[in-house]
PDB file of C-alpha atoms and ligand atoms in Angstrom:
ATOM      1  CA  MET A  21      71.804  85.165 108.743  1.00 43.00           C
ATOM      2  CA  LEU A  22      72.094  83.791 105.221  1.00 52.00           C
ATOM      3  CA  GLN A  23      75.186  81.623 104.907  1.00 66.00           C
ATOM      4  CA  PRO A  24      76.304  81.868 101.296  1.00 76.00           C
ATOM      5  CA  ALA A  25      78.677  79.049 100.344  1.00 90.00           C
ATOM      6  CA  ILE A  26      81.057  81.209  98.345  1.00 95.00           C
ATOM      7  CA  ILE A  27      81.832  84.879  98.872  1.00 96.00           C
ATOM      8  CA  THR A  28      84.210  86.641  96.496  1.00 97.00           C
ATOM      9  CA  ILE A  29      86.085  89.901  97.051  1.00 97.00           C
ATOM     10  CA  ASP A  30      87.809  91.477  94.055  1.00 97.00           C
ATOM     11  CA  GLY A  31      89.518  94.833  93.711  1.00 96.00           C
ATOM     12  CA  PRO A  32      92.800  96.574  92.915  1.00 94.00           C
ATOM     13  CA  ALA A  33      96.093  96.297  94.829  1.00 90.00           C
ATOM     14  CA  ALA A  34      96.040  97.590  98.409  1.00 90.00           C
ATOM     15  CA  SER A  35      92.285  98.221  98.364  1.00 92.00           C
ATOM     16  CA  GLY A  36      92.057  96.367 101.689  1.00 91.00           C
ATOM     17  CA  LYS A  37      90.834  93.043 100.251  1.00 93.00           C
ATOM     18  CA  SER A  38      93.071  90.838 102.380  1.00 91.00           C
ATOM     19  CA  THR A  39      92.276  92.472 105.714  1.00 92.00           C
ATOM     20  CA  LEU A  40      88.578  92.556 104.895  1.00 95.00           C
ATOM     21  CA  GLY A  41      88.530  88.980 103.562  1.00 96.00           C
ATOM     22  CA  ALA A  42      90.289  87.590 106.627  1.00 94.00           C
ATOM     23  CA  LEU A  43      87.989  89.460 108.991  1.00 95.00           C
ATOM     24  CA  LEU A  44      84.802  88.489 107.170  1.00 95.00           C
ATOM     25  CA  ALA A  45      85.905  84.836 107.015  1.00 94.00           C
ATOM     26  CA  LYS A  46      86.640  84.861 110.741  1.00 92.00           C
ATOM     27  CA  GLN A  47      83.272  86.426 111.519  1.00 92.00           C
ATOM     28  CA  LEU A  48      81.415  83.780 109.499  1.00 91.00           C
ATOM     29  CA  GLY A  49      83.663  80.857 110.469  1.00 92.00           C
ATOM     30  CA  TYR A  50      84.699  80.407 106.837  1.00 93.00           C
ATOM     31  CA  THR A  51      87.980  79.544 105.148  1.00 92.00           C
ATOM     32  CA  TYR A  52      89.882  82.576 103.930  1.00 94.00           C
ATOM     33  CA  PHE A  53      91.586  82.067 100.566  1.00 95.00           C
ATOM     34  CA  ASP A  54      93.802  84.828  99.185  1.00 95.00           C
ATOM     35  CA  THR A  55      94.224  83.718  95.549  1.00 96.00           C
ATOM     36  CA  GLY A  56      97.080  86.196  94.923  1.00 96.00           C
ATOM     37  CA  VAL A  57      99.198  83.743  96.934  1.00 96.00           C
ATOM     38  CA  LEU A  58      99.189  81.286  94.025  1.00 97.00           C
ATOM     39  CA  TYR A  59     100.451  83.938  91.577  1.00 97.00           C
ATOM     40  CA  ARG A  60     103.081  85.004  94.082  1.00 97.00           C
ATOM     41  CA  ALA A  61     104.178  81.416  94.809  1.00 97.00           C
ATOM     42  CA  LEU A  62     104.519  80.752  91.084  1.00 98.00           C
ATOM     43  CA  THR A  63     106.573  83.939  90.636  1.00 98.00           C
ATOM     44  CA  TYR A  64     108.803  83.056  93.585  1.00 98.00           C
ATOM     45  CA  LEU A  65     109.445  79.532  92.278  1.00 97.00           C
ATOM     46  CA  ALA A  66     110.078  80.806  88.741  1.00 98.00           C
ATOM     47  CA  LEU A  67     112.658  83.315  89.983  1.00 98.00           C
ATOM     48  CA  ALA A  68     114.295  80.651  92.176  1.00 96.00           C
ATOM     49  CA  GLN A  69     114.569  78.315  89.176  1.00 97.00           C
ATOM     50  CA  GLY A  70     115.826  80.982  86.789  1.00 98.00           C
ATOM     51  CA  ILE A  71     112.651  80.964  84.675  1.00 98.00           C
ATOM     52  CA  ALA A  72     112.119  84.337  82.986  1.00 97.00           C
ATOM     53  CA  PRO A  73     108.772  86.126  83.631  1.00 96.00           C
ATOM     54  CA  ASP A  74     108.084  85.999  79.856  1.00 96.00           C
ATOM     55  CA  ASP A  75     108.863  82.294  79.351  1.00 98.00           C
ATOM     56  CA  VAL A  76     105.206  81.260  79.128  1.00 98.00           C
ATOM     57  CA  PRO A  77     105.625  77.509  78.398  1.00 98.00           C
ATOM     58  CA  ALA A  78     108.015  77.103  81.350  1.00 98.00           C
ATOM     59  CA  LEU A  79     105.719  79.133  83.628  1.00 98.00           C
ATOM     60  CA  VAL A  80     102.702  77.031  82.649  1.00 98.00           C
ATOM     61  CA  ARG A  81     104.632  73.807  83.284  1.00 98.00           C
ATOM     62  CA  LEU A  82     105.700  75.110  86.665  1.00 97.00           C
ATOM     63  CA  ALA A  83     102.131  76.210  87.514  1.00 97.00           C
ATOM     64  CA  GLU A  84     100.790  72.756  86.681  1.00 95.00           C
ATOM     65  CA  GLN A  85     103.441  70.970  88.754  1.00 95.00           C
ATOM     66  CA  MET A  86     103.554  73.456  91.603  1.00 94.00           C
ATOM     67  CA  ASN A  87     102.699  71.923  94.942  1.00 89.00           C
ATOM     68  CA  ALA A  88     101.607  75.081  96.787  1.00 92.00           C
ATOM     69  CA  HIS A  89      99.391  74.999  99.876  1.00 90.00           C
ATOM     70  CA  VAL A  90      97.766  77.584 102.074  1.00 90.00           C
ATOM     71  CA  GLU A  91      97.275  76.430 105.664  1.00 89.00           C
ATOM     72  CA  PRO A  92      96.303  77.958 109.003  1.00 87.00           C
ATOM     73  CA  PRO A  93      99.232  79.928 110.498  1.00 90.00           C
ATOM     74  CA  THR A  94     101.998  77.667 111.828  1.00 93.00           C
ATOM     75  CA  LEU A  95     103.913  80.528 113.503  1.00 94.00           C
ATOM     76  CA  GLU A  96     102.829  83.591 115.439  1.00 93.00           C
ATOM     77  CA  ASP A  97     104.823  86.190 113.516  1.00 91.00           C
ATOM     78  CA  GLY A  98     102.021  88.337 112.158  1.00 87.00           C
ATOM     79  CA  ARG A  99     101.105  85.989 109.298  1.00 89.00           C
ATOM     80  CA  GLN A 100      97.440  85.450 108.344  1.00 87.00           C
ATOM     81  CA  TYR A 101      98.237  81.959 107.016  1.00 91.00           C
ATOM     82  CA  THR A 102     101.195  79.776 106.126  1.00 94.00           C
ATOM     83  CA  VAL A 103     102.109  79.219 102.476  1.00 96.00           C
ATOM     84  CA  THR A 104     104.223  76.230 101.522  1.00 96.00           C
ATOM     85  CA  ALA A 105     105.612  75.057  98.202  1.00 94.00           C
ATOM     86  CA  ASP A 106     107.070  71.580  98.011  1.00 87.00           C
ATOM     87  CA  GLY A 107     107.151  71.518 101.805  1.00 90.00           C
ATOM     88  CA  GLN A 108     109.112  74.787 102.120  1.00 95.00           C
ATOM     89  CA  ASP A 109     107.624  77.694 104.108  1.00 97.00           C
ATOM     90  CA  ILE A 110     107.453  80.601 101.624  1.00 97.00           C
ATOM     91  CA  THR A 111     104.959  82.769 103.526  1.00 97.00           C
ATOM     92  CA  TRP A 112     107.231  85.803 103.747  1.00 95.00           C
ATOM     93  CA  ALA A 113     109.396  85.055 100.702  1.00 97.00           C
ATOM     94  CA  ILE A 114     106.415  85.692  98.397  1.00 97.00           C
ATOM     95  CA  ARG A 115     106.098  89.231  99.826  1.00 92.00           C
ATOM     96  CA  GLU A 116     109.693  90.199  98.994  1.00 91.00           C
ATOM     97  CA  PRO A 117     110.282  93.135  96.576  1.00 88.00           C
ATOM     98  CA  GLU A 118     111.753  90.794  93.938  1.00 94.00           C
ATOM     99  CA  VAL A 119     108.454  88.858  93.754  1.00 96.00           C
ATOM    100  CA  GLU A 120     106.469  92.102  93.976  1.00 90.00           C
ATOM    101  CA  ARG A 121     108.346  93.438  90.940  1.00 91.00           C
ATOM    102  CA  HIS A 122     107.600  90.466  88.689  1.00 95.00           C
ATOM    103  CA  VAL A 123     104.237  89.084  89.837  1.00 95.00           C
ATOM    104  CA  SER A 124     102.112  91.355  87.638  1.00 92.00           C
ATOM    105  CA  ALA A 125     104.040  90.320  84.515  1.00 94.00           C
ATOM    106  CA  VAL A 126     103.762  86.618  85.408  1.00 97.00           C
ATOM    107  CA  SER A 127     100.026  86.848  86.141  1.00 96.00           C
ATOM    108  CA  ALA A 128      99.314  88.779  82.940  1.00 94.00           C
ATOM    109  CA  HIS A 129      99.812  85.684  80.716  1.00 96.00           C
ATOM    110  CA  PRO A 130      96.421  84.147  79.852  1.00 96.00           C
ATOM    111  CA  ALA A 131      97.919  80.624  79.756  1.00 97.00           C
ATOM    112  CA  VAL A 132      99.295  81.066  83.279  1.00 97.00           C
ATOM    113  CA  ARG A 133      95.884  82.248  84.488  1.00 97.00           C
ATOM    114  CA  THR A 134      94.204  79.208  82.934  1.00 96.00           C
ATOM    115  CA  ALA A 135      96.682  76.902  84.655  1.00 96.00           C
ATOM    116  CA  LEU A 136      96.027  78.459  88.076  1.00 97.00           C
ATOM    117  CA  ARG A 137      92.266  78.818  87.634  1.00 96.00           C
ATOM    118  CA  GLU A 138      91.488  75.145  88.260  1.00 93.00           C
ATOM    119  CA  GLN A 139      93.581  75.086  91.436  1.00 92.00           C
ATOM    120  CA  GLN A 140      91.550  78.028  92.727  1.00 95.00           C
ATOM    121  CA  ARG A 141      88.268  76.330  91.811  1.00 95.00           C
ATOM    122  CA  VAL A 142      89.192  73.126  93.644  1.00 92.00           C
ATOM    123  CA  ILE A 143      89.538  75.112  96.875  1.00 90.00           C
ATOM    124  CA  GLY A 144      86.507  77.316  96.162  1.00 92.00           C
ATOM    125  CA  ARG A 145      84.197  74.381  95.485  1.00 92.00           C
ATOM    126  CA  ARG A 146      84.744  73.082  99.028  1.00 91.00           C
ATOM    127  CA  GLY A 147      82.417  75.935 100.027  1.00 92.00           C
ATOM    128  CA  ARG A 148      82.165  78.109 103.127  1.00 93.00           C
ATOM    129  CA  VAL A 149      84.962  80.175 101.719  1.00 95.00           C
ATOM    130  CA  VAL A 150      85.821  83.854 101.261  1.00 96.00           C
ATOM    131  CA  MET A 151      87.926  84.083  98.094  1.00 97.00           C
ATOM    132  CA  VAL A 152      89.935  87.218  97.469  1.00 97.00           C
ATOM    133  CA  GLY A 153      91.524  88.257  94.171  1.00 97.00           C
ATOM    134  CA  ARG A 154      91.045  90.171  90.951  1.00 96.00           C
ATOM    135  CA  ASP A 155      88.810  88.051  88.718  1.00 96.00           C
ATOM    136  CA  ILE A 156      87.176  85.654  91.163  1.00 97.00           C
ATOM    137  CA  GLY A 157      83.563  86.828  90.852  1.00 97.00           C
ATOM    138  CA  ASN A 158      83.783  87.116  87.071  1.00 96.00           C
ATOM    139  CA  VAL A 159      86.008  84.290  85.892  1.00 96.00           C
ATOM    140  CA  VAL A 160      87.046  81.842  88.603  1.00 97.00           C
ATOM    141  CA  MET A 161      83.752  81.534  90.521  1.00 97.00           C
ATOM    142  CA  PRO A 162      81.062  83.193  88.374  1.00 96.00           C
ATOM    143  CA  ASP A 163      78.336  81.301  90.288  1.00 95.00           C
ATOM    144  CA  ALA A 164      79.429  82.636  93.694  1.00 95.00           C
ATOM    145  CA  ASP A 165      76.555  83.538  96.007  1.00 92.00           C
ATOM    146  CA  PHE A 166      77.796  86.925  97.129  1.00 95.00           C
ATOM    147  CA  LYS A 167      80.280  89.051  95.162  1.00 96.00           C
ATOM    148  CA  ILE A 168      81.987  92.115  96.553  1.00 97.00           C
ATOM    149  CA  PHE A 169      84.093  94.624  94.637  1.00 97.00           C
ATOM    150  CA  LEU A 170      86.272  96.777  96.842  1.00 96.00           C
ATOM    151  CA  LEU A 171      87.335 100.230  95.703  1.00 94.00           C
ATOM    152  CA  ALA A 172      89.642 102.825  97.254  1.00 94.00           C
ATOM    153  CA  SER A 173      91.323 105.905  95.827  1.00 95.00           C
ATOM    154  CA  ALA A 174      94.921 105.545  94.625  1.00 95.00           C
ATOM    155  CA  GLU A 175      96.069 107.976  97.342  1.00 95.00           C
ATOM    156  CA  GLU A 176      94.378 105.979 100.098  1.00 94.00           C
ATOM    157  CA  ARG A 177      95.777 102.702  98.760  1.00 95.00           C
ATOM    158  CA  ALA A 178      99.305 104.146  98.533  1.00 96.00           C
ATOM    159  CA  ARG A 179      98.993 105.509 102.076  1.00 95.00           C
ATOM    160  CA  ARG A 180      98.017 102.058 103.353  1.00 91.00           C
ATOM    161  CA  ARG A 181     100.802 100.275 101.481  1.00 90.00           C
ATOM    162  CA  HIS A 182     103.346 102.874 102.641  1.00 94.00           C
ATOM    163  CA  HIS A 183     102.238 102.484 106.261  1.00 92.00           C
ATOM    164  CA  GLU A 184     102.445  98.686 105.938  1.00 87.00           C
ATOM    165  CA  LEU A 185     106.034  98.847 104.609  1.00 88.00           C
ATOM    166  CA  ILE A 186     107.186 101.311 107.247  1.00 92.00           C
ATOM    167  CA  SER A 187     105.661  99.204 110.034  1.00 89.00           C
ATOM    168  CA  GLN A 188     107.626  96.219 108.665  1.00 83.00           C
ATOM    169  CA  GLY A 189     110.790  98.281 109.089  1.00 87.00           C
ATOM    170  CA  ARG A 190     111.305  98.798 105.349  1.00 85.00           C
ATOM    171  CA  GLU A 191     112.476 102.009 103.782  1.00 87.00           C
ATOM    172  CA  ALA A 192     110.089 103.526 101.268  1.00 89.00           C
ATOM    173  CA  SER A 193     109.048 107.020 100.260  1.00 94.00           C
ATOM    174  CA  PHE A 194     105.355 107.714  99.745  1.00 96.00           C
ATOM    175  CA  GLU A 195     106.083 108.936  96.197  1.00 96.00           C
ATOM    176  CA  GLN A 196     107.856 105.679  95.298  1.00 94.00           C
ATOM    177  CA  VAL A 197     105.022 103.570  96.756  1.00 93.00           C
ATOM    178  CA  PHE A 198     102.446 105.647  94.866  1.00 96.00           C
ATOM    179  CA  GLU A 199     104.366 105.247  91.614  1.00 95.00           C
ATOM    180  CA  ASP A 200     104.800 101.464  92.087  1.00 91.00           C
ATOM    181  CA  LEU A 201     101.105 101.114  92.808  1.00 92.00           C
ATOM    182  CA  ARG A 202     100.102 102.987  89.641  1.00 93.00           C
ATOM    183  CA  ARG A 203     102.493 100.836  87.620  1.00 90.00           C
ATOM    184  CA  ARG A 204     100.918  97.673  89.064  1.00 89.00           C
ATOM    185  CA  ASP A 205      97.413  99.063  88.479  1.00 92.00           C
ATOM    186  CA  ALA A 206      98.247  99.500  84.788  1.00 91.00           C
ATOM    187  CA  LEU A 207      99.651  95.965  84.515  1.00 89.00           C
ATOM    188  CA  ASP A 208      96.783  94.356  86.473  1.00 89.00           C
ATOM    189  CA  ALA A 209      94.010  96.442  84.868  1.00 89.00           C
ATOM    190  CA  GLN A 210      93.024  93.882  82.267  1.00 89.00           C
ATOM    191  CA  ASN A 211      92.483  91.194  84.890  1.00 90.00           C
ATOM    192  CA  THR A 212      90.887  93.273  87.631  1.00 91.00           C
ATOM    193  CA  LEU A 213      87.249  92.701  86.817  1.00 91.00           C
ATOM    194  CA  GLN A 214      84.192  94.186  88.455  1.00 94.00           C
ATOM    195  CA  PRO A 215      81.334  91.662  88.268  1.00 95.00           C
ATOM    196  CA  ALA A 216      78.070  93.142  86.981  1.00 94.00           C
ATOM    197  CA  ASP A 217      76.248  91.685  90.003  1.00 94.00           C
ATOM    198  CA  ALA A 218      78.821  92.818  92.585  1.00 96.00           C
ATOM    199  CA  TYR A 219      78.075  94.716  95.750  1.00 96.00           C
ATOM    200  CA  ILE A 220      80.445  97.688  95.479  1.00 96.00           C
ATOM    201  CA  VAL A 221      82.167  99.096  98.541  1.00 96.00           C
ATOM    202  CA  ASN A 222      84.373 102.185  98.582  1.00 94.00           C
ATOM    203  CA  SER A 223      86.678 101.655 101.544  1.00 92.00           C
ATOM    204  CA  ASP A 224      88.034 105.240 101.708  1.00 92.00           C
ATOM    205  CA  GLY A 225      87.703 106.396 105.304  1.00 90.00           C
ATOM    206  CA  LEU A 226      86.133 103.128 106.485  1.00 92.00           C
ATOM    207  CA  SER A 227      87.790 100.627 108.810  1.00 92.00           C
ATOM    208  CA  PRO A 228      87.675  96.894 107.939  1.00 91.00           C
ATOM    209  CA  ALA A 229      85.361  96.411 110.946  1.00 93.00           C
ATOM    210  CA  ASP A 230      82.996  99.092 109.551  1.00 94.00           C
ATOM    211  CA  ILE A 231      82.885  97.317 106.197  1.00 95.00           C
ATOM    212  CA  VAL A 232      82.334  93.878 107.714  1.00 94.00           C
ATOM    213  CA  GLY A 233      79.447  95.331 109.711  1.00 94.00           C
ATOM    214  CA  LYS A 234      77.978  96.769 106.534  1.00 93.00           C
ATOM    215  CA  LEU A 235      78.379  93.498 104.621  1.00 93.00           C
ATOM    216  CA  CYS A 236      76.807  91.428 107.391  1.00 90.00           C
ATOM    217  CA  ALA A 237      73.831  93.828 107.374  1.00 91.00           C
ATOM    218  CA  VAL A 238      73.495  93.362 103.591  1.00 91.00           C
ATOM    219  CA  LEU A 239      73.658  89.580 103.962  1.00 86.00           C
ATOM    220  CA  GLU A 240      70.986  89.655 106.646  1.00 85.00           C
ATOM    221  CA  GLN A 241      68.770  91.885 104.533  1.00 86.00           C
ATOM    222  CA  ARG A 242      69.119  89.520 101.574  1.00 81.00           C
ATOM    223  CA  THR A 243      68.028  86.566 103.722  1.00 74.00           C
ATOM    224  CA  ARG A 244      64.928  88.344 104.806  1.00 76.00           C
ATOM    225  CA  GLY A 245      64.358  89.086 101.133  1.00 66.00           C
TER     226      GLY A 245
HETATM  227  O1  LIG B   5      96.600  90.603  95.664  1.00 95.67           O
HETATM  228  P1  LIG B   5      98.086  90.438  95.472  1.00 95.67           P
HETATM  229  O2  LIG B   5      98.840  91.743  95.489  1.00 95.67           O
HETATM  230  O3  LIG B   5      98.698  89.450  96.415  1.00 95.67           O
HETATM  231  O4  LIG B   5      98.235  89.836  94.006  1.00 95.67           O
HETATM  232  C1  LIG B   5      99.490  89.533  93.463  1.00 95.67           C
HETATM  233  C2  LIG B   5      99.410  89.560  91.949  1.00 95.67           C
HETATM  234  O5  LIG B   5      98.618  88.499  91.465  1.00 95.67           O
HETATM  235  C3  LIG B   5      98.865  90.852  91.345  1.00 95.67           C
HETATM  236  O6  LIG B   5      99.790  91.316  90.375  1.00 95.67           O
HETATM  237  C4  LIG B   5      97.588  90.470  90.669  1.00 95.67           C
HETATM  238  C5  LIG B   5      97.659  88.973  90.552  1.00 95.67           C
HETATM  239  N1  LIG B   5      96.388  88.316  90.814  1.00 95.67           N
HETATM  240  C6  LIG B   5      95.579  88.053  89.747  1.00 95.67           C
HETATM  241  O7  LIG B   5      95.937  88.416  88.618  1.00 95.67           O
HETATM  242  N2  LIG B   5      94.403  87.389  89.929  1.00 95.67           N
HETATM  243  C7  LIG B   5      94.023  87.015  91.152  1.00 95.67           C
HETATM  244  N3  LIG B   5      92.872  86.348  91.326  1.00 95.67           N
HETATM  245  C8  LIG B   5      94.835  87.309  92.271  1.00 95.67           C
HETATM  246  C9  LIG B   5      96.002  87.977  92.068  1.00 95.67           C
END
């Protein structure tokens, strides 16, 4: 099978990018890099330091100094990877509702995106990587070998997110999850970019394993030319 050096997966919130990315990376023996982690880590650190989500100069300074790392899981507690910032394990902290509420606003600032772009490229350029995000195929890694854009209906995405929260023991109504998702969609819309040369997958009704199977078949077909 063709072994592209860089595979990108972009798409809206809760479209199944993370599950798919992790599975595809595992199947190929690649590094899995969820770029949303950097935006979340920045938001977490900003909140911890009392930096407002609209204080762009302070956010940019923090982004440039931030010492965030994504490593293989260090604990078996359901995590896909371990995230650290300045040596502190923030894997679960970056998933807290407080971060969730502010991360779209923080990541909407073009100067913040520029500051985090280079950090993403450094990891991407090492190759043999599946990079997941919103603008990876278009902006961060426009020369990637294989670009995927993952779609799913808002209802399906809200159902998945709701299920995820309930299984974590959190209280959430479907209506609230659906509303939050639409709010995030609106905030993220400008930076969720579908590359012109992307392979588009609608994940409604498909399991991650189904999609990985489909993608591997496409990769194989491309090799044969
Ligand atoms: O995929 P996620 O929910 O972990 O992303 C968190 C936030 O970061 C979301 O508001 C969109 C933003 N993000 C982005 O703007 N660009 C990326 N490449 C990845 C994430």
